[in-house]
Coordinates of C-alpha atoms and ligand atoms in Angstrom, one line a residue:
M63 CA 5.9 3.5 -8.4
C64 CA 6.5 4.5 -11.9
G65 CA 9.6 3.4 -13.7
I66 CA 12.1 5.6 -15.4
V67 CA 14.8 4.7 -18.1
G68 CA 17.5 6.8 -19.5
Y69 CA 20.4 6.2 -22.0
I70 CA 23.3 8.3 -23.3
G71 CA 25.8 6.7 -25.2
H72 CA 26.8 5.5 -28.8
R73 CA 23.6 2.9 -29.2
D74 CA 20.3 3.8 -30.4
A75 CA 18.5 4.9 -27.2
Y76 CA 15.1 3.9 -28.6
P77 CA 15.2 0.0 -28.1
I78 CA 17.0 0.2 -24.9
I79 CA 14.2 2.7 -23.5
I80 CA 11.2 0.5 -25.0
K81 CA 12.7 -2.7 -23.5
G82 CA 13.7 -1.0 -20.3
L83 CA 10.2 0.3 -19.9
K84 CA 8.8 -3.1 -20.4
R85 CA 10.9 -4.5 -17.6
L86 CA 9.9 -1.7 -15.4
E87 CA 6.1 -1.8 -16.2
Y88 CA 5.5 -3.8 -12.9
R89 CA 6.1 -0.4 -11.4
G90 CA 3.2 1.1 -12.9
Y91 CA 1.3 0.7 -16.4
D92 CA -1.3 3.2 -16.9
S93 CA 0.4 5.5 -19.2
A94 CA 3.9 5.7 -20.8
G95 CA 6.1 8.1 -22.7
L96 CA 9.6 8.8 -24.0
V97 CA 11.9 11.7 -25.4
L98 CA 14.8 11.4 -27.6
Y99 CA 17.4 13.9 -28.8
D100 CA 17.6 13.3 -32.5
G101 CA 20.7 15.4 -33.0
A102 CA 18.7 18.8 -33.4
D103 CA 15.9 18.6 -31.1
L104 CA 13.9 16.8 -28.4
K105 CA 11.1 14.5 -29.9
M106 CA 8.5 13.3 -27.6
S107 CA 5.8 10.6 -27.7
K108 CA 3.4 9.7 -24.9
T109 CA 0.2 8.1 -24.3
K110 CA -2.3 6.6 -22.0
G111 CA -2.0 2.8 -21.8
K112 CA 1.0 0.3 -21.8
V113 CA 4.4 0.5 -23.0
S114 CA 3.2 -1.5 -26.2
D115 CA 0.9 1.2 -26.8
L116 CA 3.7 3.8 -26.6
E117 CA 5.8 1.6 -29.1
L118 CA 3.1 1.8 -31.5
K119 CA 2.6 5.4 -31.2
A120 CA 6.5 6.2 -31.2
E121 CA 7.0 4.3 -34.4
K122 CA 4.0 5.9 -35.9
E123 CA 5.3 9.5 -35.0
G124 CA 8.8 8.5 -35.7
T125 CA 10.1 9.2 -32.3
T126 CA 12.7 6.4 -32.7
I127 CA 15.9 8.4 -33.5
G128 CA 18.7 9.4 -31.1
K129 CA 21.6 8.3 -28.9
V130 CA 20.3 10.1 -26.0
G131 CA 16.8 9.9 -24.4
M132 CA 14.6 8.8 -21.5
G133 CA 11.2 7.2 -20.9
H134 CA 8.6 6.7 -18.2
T135 CA 6.0 4.3 -17.4
R136 CA 3.4 5.7 -14.9
W137 CA 1.3 4.8 -11.9
A138 CA -0.9 8.0 -11.7
T139 CA -0.8 10.0 -8.5
H140 CA -1.5 13.6 -9.7
G141 CA -4.1 13.6 -12.4
V142 CA -5.9 11.0 -14.3
P143 CA -4.0 8.7 -16.6
N144 CA -4.2 10.3 -19.9
D145 CA -2.0 11.4 -22.7
V146 CA -1.5 14.9 -21.3
N147 CA -0.4 13.8 -17.8
S148 CA 1.9 11.2 -19.0
H149 CA 5.5 11.8 -18.7
P150 CA 8.0 13.3 -20.1
H151 CA 6.8 16.8 -19.3
F152 CA 8.4 19.9 -20.8
S153 CA 9.0 23.3 -19.4
N154 CA 7.3 26.1 -20.9
S155 CA 10.1 27.2 -23.0
G156 CA 10.2 23.7 -24.5
K157 CA 13.9 23.5 -23.6
L158 CA 13.9 21.2 -20.6
V159 CA 12.3 18.0 -20.1
I160 CA 11.8 15.7 -17.3
I161 CA 10.6 12.2 -16.2
H162 CA 9.7 11.9 -12.5
N163 CA 8.9 8.9 -10.1
G164 CA 7.5 10.3 -6.8
I165 CA 5.4 12.9 -5.4
I166 CA 6.1 16.7 -4.9
E167 CA 4.0 17.3 -2.0
N168 CA 4.2 21.2 -1.9
Y169 CA 3.4 21.5 -5.9
E170 CA 0.3 23.6 -5.2
P171 CA 1.9 26.8 -3.6
L172 CA 4.8 26.5 -6.0
K173 CA 2.3 26.2 -9.0
I174 CA 0.3 29.3 -7.8
E175 CA 3.8 31.1 -7.7
L176 CA 4.9 30.0 -11.1
I177 CA 1.4 31.0 -12.6
K178 CA 1.9 34.4 -10.9
R179 CA 5.1 34.5 -13.0
G180 CA 3.3 33.9 -16.3
Y181 CA 3.8 30.1 -16.5
V182 CA 1.1 28.1 -18.0
F183 CA 0.4 24.4 -17.2
K184 CA -0.8 21.7 -19.7
S185 CA -1.1 18.9 -17.3
D186 CA -2.5 18.3 -13.8
T187 CA 0.8 16.9 -12.6
D188 CA 3.3 17.9 -9.8
T189 CA 6.0 17.0 -12.3
E190 CA 5.2 19.6 -14.7
V191 CA 5.4 22.1 -11.8
L192 CA 8.9 20.8 -11.0
I193 CA 10.3 21.2 -14.5
N194 CA 9.0 24.8 -14.5
L195 CA 10.5 25.5 -11.3
I196 CA 13.9 24.3 -12.5
E197 CA 13.4 26.6 -15.6
E198 CA 12.6 29.5 -13.5
V199 CA 15.6 28.9 -11.3
K200 CA 17.8 28.5 -14.3
K201 CA 16.6 31.6 -15.8
K202 CA 16.8 33.8 -12.5
E203 CA 20.3 32.4 -11.5
N204 CA 21.5 32.3 -15.0
C205 CA 23.0 29.0 -14.1
K206 CA 23.7 25.6 -15.7
L207 CA 21.0 22.7 -15.6
G208 CA 22.7 20.9 -12.7
K209 CA 22.8 23.9 -10.6
A210 CA 19.2 24.7 -11.3
V211 CA 17.9 21.2 -10.6
Q212 CA 19.8 21.5 -7.3
I213 CA 18.4 24.8 -6.1
A214 CA 14.9 23.7 -7.3
L215 CA 15.0 20.5 -5.2
N216 CA 16.0 22.4 -2.1
Q217 CA 12.6 23.9 -2.5
V218 CA 10.7 21.0 -2.9
V219 CA 9.1 18.5 -0.3
G220 CA 8.3 15.2 -1.4
A221 CA 9.9 12.1 -2.9
Y222 CA 11.4 11.8 -6.5
A223 CA 13.6 10.1 -8.7
I224 CA 14.3 12.4 -11.8
A225 CA 16.0 12.7 -14.8
V226 CA 16.3 15.9 -16.7
I227 CA 17.6 17.0 -20.2
D228 CA 18.2 20.4 -21.6
V229 CA 18.2 20.7 -25.4
E230 CA 20.9 23.2 -25.2
K231 CA 23.2 20.6 -23.6
P232 CA 22.2 17.2 -25.0
D233 CA 25.2 15.5 -24.0
E234 CA 24.3 15.2 -20.4
I235 CA 21.4 14.0 -18.1
V236 CA 20.7 15.3 -14.6
V237 CA 19.4 12.9 -12.1
A238 CA 18.6 13.1 -8.5
R239 CA 16.8 11.0 -5.8
L240 CA 15.0 11.4 -2.5
G241 CA 12.6 8.3 -1.5
S242 CA 12.5 6.8 -5.0
P243 CA 15.1 4.3 -6.3
L244 CA 17.6 5.5 -9.0
A245 CA 20.4 3.2 -10.4
L246 CA 23.1 4.1 -12.9
G247 CA 24.6 1.6 -15.2
I248 CA 28.1 2.3 -16.1
G249 CA 29.2 1.1 -19.5
E250 CA 32.0 1.6 -22.0
N251 CA 31.4 5.2 -23.0
E252 CA 27.9 4.9 -22.4
Y253 CA 25.5 5.4 -19.1
F254 CA 21.9 4.1 -18.4
I255 CA 19.8 5.4 -15.8
A256 CA 16.7 3.4 -14.4
S257 CA 14.4 2.7 -11.4
D258 CA 16.3 -0.6 -11.1
A259 CA 19.0 -2.4 -12.8
S260 CA 16.8 -4.7 -15.0
P261 CA 16.8 -2.2 -18.1
F262 CA 20.4 -2.5 -18.5
I263 CA 21.5 -6.0 -17.1
E264 CA 22.6 -7.2 -20.8
Y265 CA 24.8 -4.2 -21.1
T266 CA 26.6 -3.8 -17.9
S267 CA 27.1 -5.4 -14.5
N268 CA 28.6 -2.2 -13.1
A269 CA 25.9 -0.1 -11.3
I270 CA 26.0 3.0 -8.9
Y271 CA 22.6 3.3 -6.6
L272 CA 22.2 6.8 -6.0
E273 CA 21.4 7.5 -2.2
D274 CA 18.7 9.7 -0.8
E275 CA 19.5 13.5 -1.3
E276 CA 22.0 12.8 -3.8
M277 CA 22.1 14.1 -7.6
A278 CA 24.5 13.3 -10.4
I279 CA 25.4 14.8 -13.6
V280 CA 25.4 11.9 -16.2
R281 CA 27.8 13.3 -19.1
L282 CA 28.8 11.6 -22.2
N283 CA 32.5 10.6 -22.1
K284 CA 33.0 11.9 -18.6
P285 CA 33.1 10.2 -15.2
I286 CA 29.9 10.4 -13.2
K287 CA 29.9 13.3 -10.4
I288 CA 27.7 12.7 -7.5
R289 CA 26.8 15.5 -5.2
K290 CA 24.7 16.1 -2.1
I291 CA 21.6 18.0 -2.9
K292 CA 21.6 19.9 0.4
D293 CA 25.3 21.1 0.5
D294 CA 26.7 20.4 -2.8
S295 CA 29.6 18.2 -1.3
L296 CA 31.0 15.6 -3.5
V297 CA 30.3 11.9 -2.9
D298 CA 32.7 9.1 -3.9
P299 CA 30.7 6.8 -6.1
Y300 CA 30.5 3.3 -5.0
I301 CA 30.5 1.0 -8.1
Q302 CA 28.6 -2.2 -7.3
E303 CA 28.7 -5.6 -9.2
L304 CA 25.2 -6.6 -10.1
Q305 CA 24.0 -10.1 -9.1
M306 CA 20.9 -10.2 -11.5
N307 CA 21.0 -12.1 -14.6
L308 CA 18.7 -11.7 -17.7
E309 CA 17.0 -15.1 -17.4
Q310 CA 15.8 -14.1 -14.0
I311 CA 13.7 -11.4 -15.4
E312 CA 12.3 -13.2 -18.4
K313 CA 9.3 -15.3 -18.5
G314 CA 11.1 -18.5 -19.4
G315 CA 8.3 -20.3 -21.3
Y316 CA 5.5 -19.5 -18.7
D317 CA 2.5 -17.7 -19.8
H318 CA 2.9 -15.2 -16.9
F319 CA 5.6 -14.0 -14.5
M320 CA 3.3 -15.0 -11.6
L321 CA 3.1 -18.6 -12.8
K322 CA 6.9 -18.9 -13.3
E323 CA 7.3 -17.2 -9.8
I324 CA 5.0 -19.8 -8.3
Y325 CA 6.9 -22.7 -9.7
E326 CA 10.2 -21.1 -8.8
Q327 CA 9.4 -21.7 -5.2
P328 CA 11.2 -24.8 -4.6
S329 CA 14.3 -23.6 -6.0
V330 CA 14.1 -20.2 -4.3
I331 CA 13.3 -21.4 -0.8
K332 CA 16.6 -23.5 -1.3
D333 CA 18.6 -20.5 -2.3
T334 CA 17.0 -18.8 1.0
Y335 CA 18.3 -21.3 3.3
R336 CA 21.6 -22.2 1.3
G337 CA 24.6 -21.6 3.6
R338 CA 22.3 -20.7 6.6
L339 CA 20.6 -24.1 7.3
L340 CA 23.4 -26.5 8.0
V341 CA 21.6 -29.6 8.8
D342 CA 25.0 -31.5 8.9
Q343 CA 26.3 -29.4 11.7
G344 CA 22.8 -29.2 13.3
I345 CA 22.8 -25.3 13.3
I346 CA 21.3 -22.3 11.8
R347 CA 23.8 -19.4 10.7
M348 CA 22.5 -16.0 9.6
A349 CA 25.3 -13.4 9.6
G350 CA 22.9 -10.3 10.3
V351 CA 21.4 -12.6 13.2
E352 CA 24.7 -13.8 14.7
D353 CA 26.1 -10.2 14.7
N354 CA 23.2 -9.1 16.8
L355 CA 22.2 -12.1 18.6
E356 CA 22.4 -10.3 22.0
K357 CA 20.0 -7.7 20.7
F358 CA 17.5 -10.4 19.8
T359 CA 17.8 -12.5 22.7
N360 CA 17.6 -9.4 25.1
A361 CA 14.5 -8.0 23.4
K362 CA 11.3 -7.5 25.5
R363 CA 9.4 -7.5 22.4
I364 CA 9.5 -7.8 18.7
V365 CA 7.7 -5.4 16.6
I366 CA 7.1 -6.5 12.9
I367 CA 6.2 -3.8 10.3
A368 CA 5.2 -4.4 6.8
C369 CA 2.5 -4.1 4.1
G370 CA 0.4 -6.4 2.1
T371 CA 1.6 -9.9 1.7
S372 CA 4.6 -9.0 3.6
W373 CA 2.4 -8.1 6.6
H374 CA 0.8 -11.6 6.1
A375 CA 4.3 -13.2 6.3
G376 CA 4.9 -11.1 9.5
L377 CA 1.8 -12.6 11.1
V378 CA 3.1 -16.1 10.3
A379 CA 6.2 -15.1 12.0
E380 CA 4.4 -13.9 15.2
Y381 CA 3.2 -17.3 15.7
I382 CA 6.3 -19.0 14.9
I383 CA 8.7 -16.5 16.9
E384 CA 6.3 -16.7 19.9
E385 CA 5.9 -20.5 19.8
F386 CA 9.7 -21.1 19.2
A387 CA 11.7 -18.3 21.2
R388 CA 8.8 -17.2 23.6
I389 CA 9.3 -13.6 22.5
P390 CA 6.3 -11.5 22.5
V391 CA 5.6 -10.2 19.0
E392 CA 3.3 -7.6 17.6
V393 CA 2.6 -7.1 14.0
E394 CA 1.7 -3.8 12.6
Y395 CA 0.8 -2.3 9.3
A396 CA 3.7 0.1 8.4
S397 CA 1.2 2.7 7.3
E398 CA -0.6 2.8 10.7
F399 CA 2.7 2.4 12.9
R400 CA 4.2 5.4 11.3
Y401 CA 1.3 7.9 12.0
R402 CA 0.3 6.9 15.5
N403 CA 3.0 7.7 17.8
P404 CA 3.8 4.0 18.8
I405 CA 5.4 3.2 21.9
I406 CA 8.9 1.9 21.1
N407 CA 11.6 1.0 23.6
K408 CA 15.2 0.8 23.5
D409 CA 15.2 -2.8 24.1
D410 CA 12.6 -3.6 21.4
V411 CA 13.7 -5.1 18.2
V412 CA 11.7 -4.2 15.0
I413 CA 11.7 -6.5 11.8
A414 CA 10.7 -4.8 8.7
I415 CA 9.6 -7.0 5.9
S416 CA 9.5 -5.9 2.3
Q417 CA 10.0 -7.8 -0.9
S418 CA 10.7 -4.6 -3.0
G419 CA 12.6 -2.7 -0.2
E420 CA 11.1 0.4 -1.4
T421 CA 7.7 0.7 0.2
A422 CA 7.2 4.2 1.3
D423 CA 5.2 3.3 4.5
T424 CA 7.8 0.7 5.6
L425 CA 10.7 2.9 5.1
A426 CA 9.0 5.9 7.0
A427 CA 8.2 3.4 9.8
I428 CA 11.8 2.0 9.8
K429 CA 13.0 5.7 10.3
L430 CA 10.5 6.4 13.0
A431 CA 11.6 3.2 14.9
K432 CA 15.2 4.1 14.6
E433 CA 14.6 7.7 15.8
K434 CA 13.1 5.9 18.9
G435 CA 16.1 4.0 19.5
A436 CA 15.0 0.5 18.4
F437 CA 17.1 -1.9 16.7
V438 CA 15.7 -2.5 13.2
F439 CA 16.3 -5.6 11.2
G440 CA 15.3 -5.9 7.7
V441 CA 14.0 -8.8 5.7
C442 CA 14.1 -7.8 2.0
N443 CA 14.5 -9.4 -1.2
V444 CA 15.8 -6.6 -3.5
V445 CA 19.6 -6.3 -2.8
G446 CA 20.8 -2.9 -2.3
S447 CA 17.3 -1.4 -1.9
S448 CA 16.4 1.6 0.2
I449 CA 15.0 -0.6 3.1
S450 CA 17.8 -3.0 3.0
R451 CA 20.3 0.1 3.4
E452 CA 18.2 1.9 6.0
T453 CA 17.9 -1.1 8.5
Q454 CA 20.8 -1.7 10.9
A455 CA 21.2 -5.3 9.9
G456 CA 18.9 -7.8 8.1
A457 CA 18.6 -11.0 5.9
Y458 CA 17.9 -11.1 2.1
T459 CA 15.3 -13.6 1.0
H460 CA 17.3 -14.5 -2.1
A461 CA 14.1 -15.1 -4.1
G462 CA 15.3 -13.5 -7.2
P463 CA 13.4 -10.6 -9.0
E464 CA 9.6 -10.9 -8.3
I465 CA 8.0 -9.3 -11.4
G466 CA 4.4 -10.4 -11.3
V467 CA 2.5 -7.8 -9.3
A468 CA 1.0 -10.4 -7.0
S469 CA 3.5 -11.6 -4.5
T470 CA 4.1 -15.4 -4.5
K471 CA 7.5 -16.4 -4.1
A472 CA 8.6 -13.4 -1.7
F473 CA 5.8 -14.7 0.8
T474 CA 7.2 -18.1 1.0
T475 CA 10.8 -16.9 1.1
Q476 CA 10.1 -14.4 3.8
I477 CA 8.5 -17.0 5.9
T478 CA 11.6 -19.3 5.4
V479 CA 13.8 -16.6 6.6
L480 CA 11.7 -15.8 9.6
T481 CA 11.4 -19.5 10.5
M482 CA 15.1 -19.8 10.4
L483 CA 15.4 -16.4 12.6
A484 CA 12.8 -18.0 15.2
L485 CA 14.7 -21.5 15.4
R486 CA 18.1 -19.5 15.8
L487 CA 16.3 -17.6 18.8
A488 CA 14.8 -20.5 20.2
K489 CA 18.2 -22.2 20.2
A490 CA 20.0 -19.1 21.7
K491 CA 17.3 -18.7 24.2
G492 CA 17.0 -22.6 25.2
T493 CA 13.2 -22.5 24.5
M494 CA 13.0 -25.5 22.5
P495 CA 14.5 -29.1 23.4
N496 CA 17.4 -29.8 21.1
S497 CA 15.9 -33.0 19.7
E498 CA 12.7 -30.8 18.5
Y499 CA 15.2 -28.1 17.0
Q500 CA 17.1 -30.8 15.0
R501 CA 13.8 -32.1 13.8
Y502 CA 12.8 -28.7 12.5
L503 CA 16.0 -28.2 10.7
L504 CA 15.6 -31.7 8.8
E505 CA 11.9 -30.8 8.0
L506 CA 12.7 -27.3 6.8
E507 CA 15.3 -28.8 4.6
L508 CA 12.7 -31.1 3.0
I509 CA 10.3 -28.2 2.4
P510 CA 11.5 -27.5 -1.3
K511 CA 10.8 -31.0 -2.3
K512 CA 7.4 -31.0 -0.7
V513 CA 6.5 -27.6 -2.4
E514 CA 7.7 -29.2 -5.7
E515 CA 5.3 -32.1 -4.9
A516 CA 2.5 -29.7 -4.1
L517 CA 3.0 -27.8 -7.2
Q518 CA 2.7 -31.2 -9.1
T519 CA -0.3 -32.5 -7.4
T520 CA -2.5 -29.5 -6.8
N521 CA -2.3 -27.8 -10.0
E522 CA -4.8 -29.7 -11.8
A523 CA -7.3 -29.7 -9.0
A524 CA -7.0 -26.0 -8.5
K525 CA -7.7 -25.5 -12.1
A526 CA -10.7 -27.6 -12.2
I527 CA -11.9 -25.9 -8.9
A528 CA -11.1 -22.4 -10.7
A529 CA -13.6 -23.5 -13.5
I530 CA -16.4 -24.0 -11.2
Y531 CA -16.1 -20.8 -9.0
K532 CA -14.6 -18.5 -11.4
D533 CA -17.7 -16.2 -11.7
S534 CA -18.6 -16.3 -8.0
P535 CA -18.9 -12.6 -6.8
N536 CA -17.5 -13.5 -3.3
C537 CA -15.3 -15.9 -1.6
L538 CA -14.4 -16.6 2.0
Y539 CA -10.9 -17.9 3.3
L540 CA -10.8 -19.4 6.7
G541 CA -7.9 -20.9 8.7
R542 CA -6.7 -21.2 12.3
G543 CA -3.4 -20.8 14.2
Y544 CA -0.5 -20.6 11.6
N545 CA -2.8 -20.9 8.9
F546 CA -5.0 -18.0 9.5
P547 CA -2.4 -15.5 8.0
V548 CA -2.5 -17.7 5.0
A549 CA -6.3 -17.4 4.6
L550 CA -5.7 -13.7 4.7
E551 CA -2.9 -14.1 1.9
G552 CA -5.3 -16.4 -0.1
A553 CA -8.0 -13.8 -0.1
L554 CA -5.6 -11.0 -1.0
K555 CA -4.2 -13.1 -4.1
L556 CA -7.8 -13.6 -5.4
K557 CA -8.9 -10.0 -4.7
E558 CA -5.9 -8.4 -6.5
I559 CA -5.6 -10.5 -9.7
S560 CA -9.1 -11.7 -10.2
Y561 CA -11.2 -8.7 -8.9
I562 CA -13.5 -11.1 -6.9
H563 CA -14.3 -10.0 -3.5
A564 CA -12.7 -12.2 -0.9
E565 CA -12.1 -12.0 2.8
G566 CA -9.8 -14.0 5.2
Y567 CA -11.0 -15.1 8.6
P568 CA -9.8 -17.0 11.4
A569 CA -12.2 -20.0 11.1
A570 CA -13.6 -19.6 14.8
E571 CA -14.7 -16.1 14.1
M572 CA -17.2 -17.1 11.7
K573 CA -20.0 -17.4 14.1
H574 CA -19.4 -13.8 15.4
G575 CA -20.8 -12.3 12.3
P576 CA -19.5 -13.6 8.9
I577 CA -21.5 -16.8 8.9
A578 CA -24.5 -14.7 8.2
L579 CA -23.0 -14.5 4.5
I580 CA -23.1 -18.3 4.0
D581 CA -25.6 -19.8 1.4
E582 CA -25.5 -22.1 -1.3
S583 CA -23.7 -19.6 -3.6
M584 CA -20.7 -18.8 -1.2
P585 CA -17.5 -20.8 -1.9
V586 CA -15.7 -21.1 1.4
I587 CA -12.0 -22.1 1.2
V588 CA -10.9 -23.9 4.3
I589 CA -7.3 -24.6 5.2
A590 CA -7.4 -27.7 7.2
P591 CA -4.1 -29.5 7.5
N592 CA -4.1 -32.6 9.8
K593 CA -2.1 -30.8 12.6
G594 CA -2.9 -28.3 15.3
H595 CA -6.4 -27.2 15.5
Y596 CA -7.7 -29.8 13.0
D597 CA -10.9 -31.0 15.0
K598 CA -11.9 -27.5 15.7
V599 CA -11.5 -26.7 12.0
V600 CA -13.7 -29.9 11.1
S601 CA -16.3 -28.3 13.5
N602 CA -16.1 -25.0 11.7
I603 CA -16.6 -27.0 8.3
Q604 CA -19.8 -28.7 9.7
E605 CA -21.1 -25.4 10.6
I606 CA -20.7 -24.0 7.1
K607 CA -21.9 -27.2 5.5
S608 CA -25.0 -26.9 7.4
R609 CA -25.8 -23.6 6.0
S610 CA -25.3 -24.9 2.6
G611 CA -21.8 -23.1 2.0
K612 CA -19.7 -24.8 -0.8
I613 CA -16.5 -26.0 0.9
I614 CA -13.2 -26.2 -0.9
A615 CA -10.7 -27.7 1.6
I616 CA -6.8 -27.7 1.7
V617 CA -6.2 -31.0 3.4
T618 CA -3.1 -33.2 4.1
K619 CA -2.6 -36.3 1.9
G620 CA -4.6 -39.2 3.0
D621 CA -7.3 -37.0 4.9
T622 CA -10.6 -38.9 5.2
Q623 CA -12.6 -36.7 7.7
V624 CA -12.6 -33.3 5.8
K625 CA -12.8 -35.2 2.6
A626 CA -16.3 -36.7 3.5
L627 CA -17.6 -33.1 4.2
A628 CA -16.0 -31.0 1.8
D629 CA -17.4 -30.3 -1.9
H630 CA -14.0 -30.3 -3.2
V631 CA -10.4 -31.1 -1.5
I632 CA -6.9 -30.3 -2.5
E633 CA -4.3 -32.4 -0.9
I634 CA -0.9 -31.2 0.1
P635 CA 2.0 -33.1 1.6
E636 CA 2.4 -33.9 5.3
T637 CA 4.7 -31.6 7.3
T638 CA 5.2 -30.2 10.8
E639 CA 2.4 -27.7 11.8
A640 CA 4.4 -24.6 12.1
L641 CA 5.9 -25.3 8.3
T642 CA 2.4 -25.9 6.9
P643 CA 2.0 -22.4 5.6
L644 CA 4.8 -23.1 3.1
L645 CA 2.7 -25.8 1.6
T646 CA -1.0 -24.6 2.1
T647 CA -0.2 -21.3 0.5
I648 CA 0.6 -23.2 -3.0
P649 CA -2.8 -24.4 -4.2
L650 CA -4.2 -21.0 -3.0
Q651 CA -1.8 -19.0 -5.3
L652 CA -2.6 -21.7 -8.0
L653 CA -6.4 -21.1 -7.5
S654 CA -6.2 -17.4 -7.8
Y655 CA -4.0 -17.6 -10.8
H656 CA -6.4 -20.0 -12.8
I657 CA -9.4 -18.0 -11.8
A658 CA -7.6 -14.6 -12.9
V659 CA -6.7 -16.4 -16.3
M660 CA -10.1 -17.7 -16.9
R661 CA -11.7 -14.4 -16.3
G662 CA -9.4 -12.8 -18.8
C663 CA -7.7 -10.6 -16.1
N664 CA -4.2 -9.2 -16.7
V665 CA -2.4 -11.5 -14.2
D666 CA 0.9 -9.9 -14.0
Q667 CA -0.3 -6.3 -14.1
P668 CA -3.7 -6.2 -12.3
R669 CA -5.5 -2.9 -12.6
N670 CA -4.9 -0.1 -10.3
L671 CA -1.8 -1.6 -8.8
A672 CA 2.0 -1.3 -9.0
K673 CA 4.6 -3.6 -7.6
S674 CA 6.5 -1.1 -5.7
V675 CA 4.5 1.2 -3.6
T676 CA 6.9 4.3 -3.3
V677 CA 4.2 6.8 -2.3
E678 CA 2.4 6.8 1.0
Ligands
F6R1000 C1 0.4 -8.4 -2.8 C2 1.5 -7.6 -2.9 C3 1.4 -6.3 -1.9 C4 3.0 -6.2 -1.3 C5 3.0 -4.9 -0.6 C6 4.3 -4.6 0.3 O1 0.6 -9.5 -3.8 O2 2.3 -7.7 -3.7 O3 0.5 -6.4 -1.0 O4 3.1 -7.2 -0.6 O5 2.7 -3.6 -1.4 O6 5.2 -4.7 -0.6 P1 6.8 -4.9 -0.3 O7 6.9 -6.2 0.2 O8 7.6 -4.7 -1.5 O9 7.1 -4.0 0.8

């Protein structure tokens, strides 16, 4: 969480930093700040609130001049989000200044030690401790900033992506990373520093992604030198060509990124299977799977680790992989897995799912699984992310940048990748008749068209239903089989962007407790496609109906039985049962979106959340 941006070069740094921070606001948005070297001194503005508040303040305070500078948008970990706790933070002498994404876990003993040496602290942050530690080392060792940063970081426990400027050497910015991402953009006589490449995409397509435990001195008109923090050894910089373009990170005429991303699903699902789903040849080919096919087919068990929406995609995959490939699957929250001494055997395959590829708990769970000898396969969206590099093989989802904090297209593209994986394993293991396998390939190819149709036909219905139920304090989501995880995901979407309490349940579990909640004021969203457990779901709907609950049903086009019972229905196109989550999820995304808009919530930046959860 937290976004950082820096610039050193021949352009005005201020607009680059402000624009960059706006693009990184998905990483945290409770306070923001910037510092610029104006040719004589370091000038800082910072404030509680969003980057737009910072912009107003910086312009009022005249903090807009300089060709070197850096900025920060924060998701608070230590200290409430107020002006003082916002970044940047100066050292006591006022000569060094830092921005930081991450957590310094041992900041308390370090702070006590620094206080004993006469340091005073203005904020409650761990970051202010780090900059004063760097200052103390610099003084004591009488060394340059780079060396001081290196020595200080070797005393620190935690996670960080930092950038530091020394007013006495304003032609360089020292950066370092451990556990939080840091990208360096390489332009002509200019450098950019950022949490991801989006702040510098229009200036350069050449980037270096620092690895964990690396630091660099970014110096004007000099090549970047990268060193290992631990042993000072030099690292050859690997310059990557960026695949991202500007259009992908703008709203493109939509009111919100979330809506844009919902509507992108037909095209990104196609991108996900392009070159992999080869219907003409009757095969699925995914490089990361082909290269490791034996590991998958010999696996006694697949363990899926993920958080949030990605965990829900993992649950859908559990149903699909077990059904298609007959391999036992367990799905775990990464945060639980990493702290519970899990039993992992050498012939287990672990699949880690993460949109951002930076989620701290998932990353730690991967490391643990690897230590225990498992083969770890990643399903990530962000190319070059920490998780994509930490896993031994993987498949990208190719959903393009997801900027709305609520995950939408990441979910459907993750399911698409995992469905292809399940089909490929079924083929390799001979657990599915070829005719059925071919039918799935054909049906999967049709999904983008059907998602397109679902978007067209369900939006107005979702909007009308949203208008009726937008003020409900609670909401239940029910599904069975493949659509039970979709119920969980629907409830999560509603909670996170509209702040309405919502719960997802397997429909049959209602009578084991939750049915006590049903009365005439309780909206119950039931996912009831005409496949699988349809009759059972109809019975569940009857049980709710007889207790006066309000039923909003997601049904297959042409349904009559549920229609006769439900208060409202939303129709989706027909597809084969295992693929229904790719369609049933669409109206649920739209329903949450419209409710949040009608309630006046900040759809793209819901309160208390951040897109990339780089703290545990
Ligand atoms: C919900 C949402 C979160 C993420 C979770 C995992 O809409 O976005 O629940 O799914 O934080 O993030 P990734 O997939 O980046 O590991």
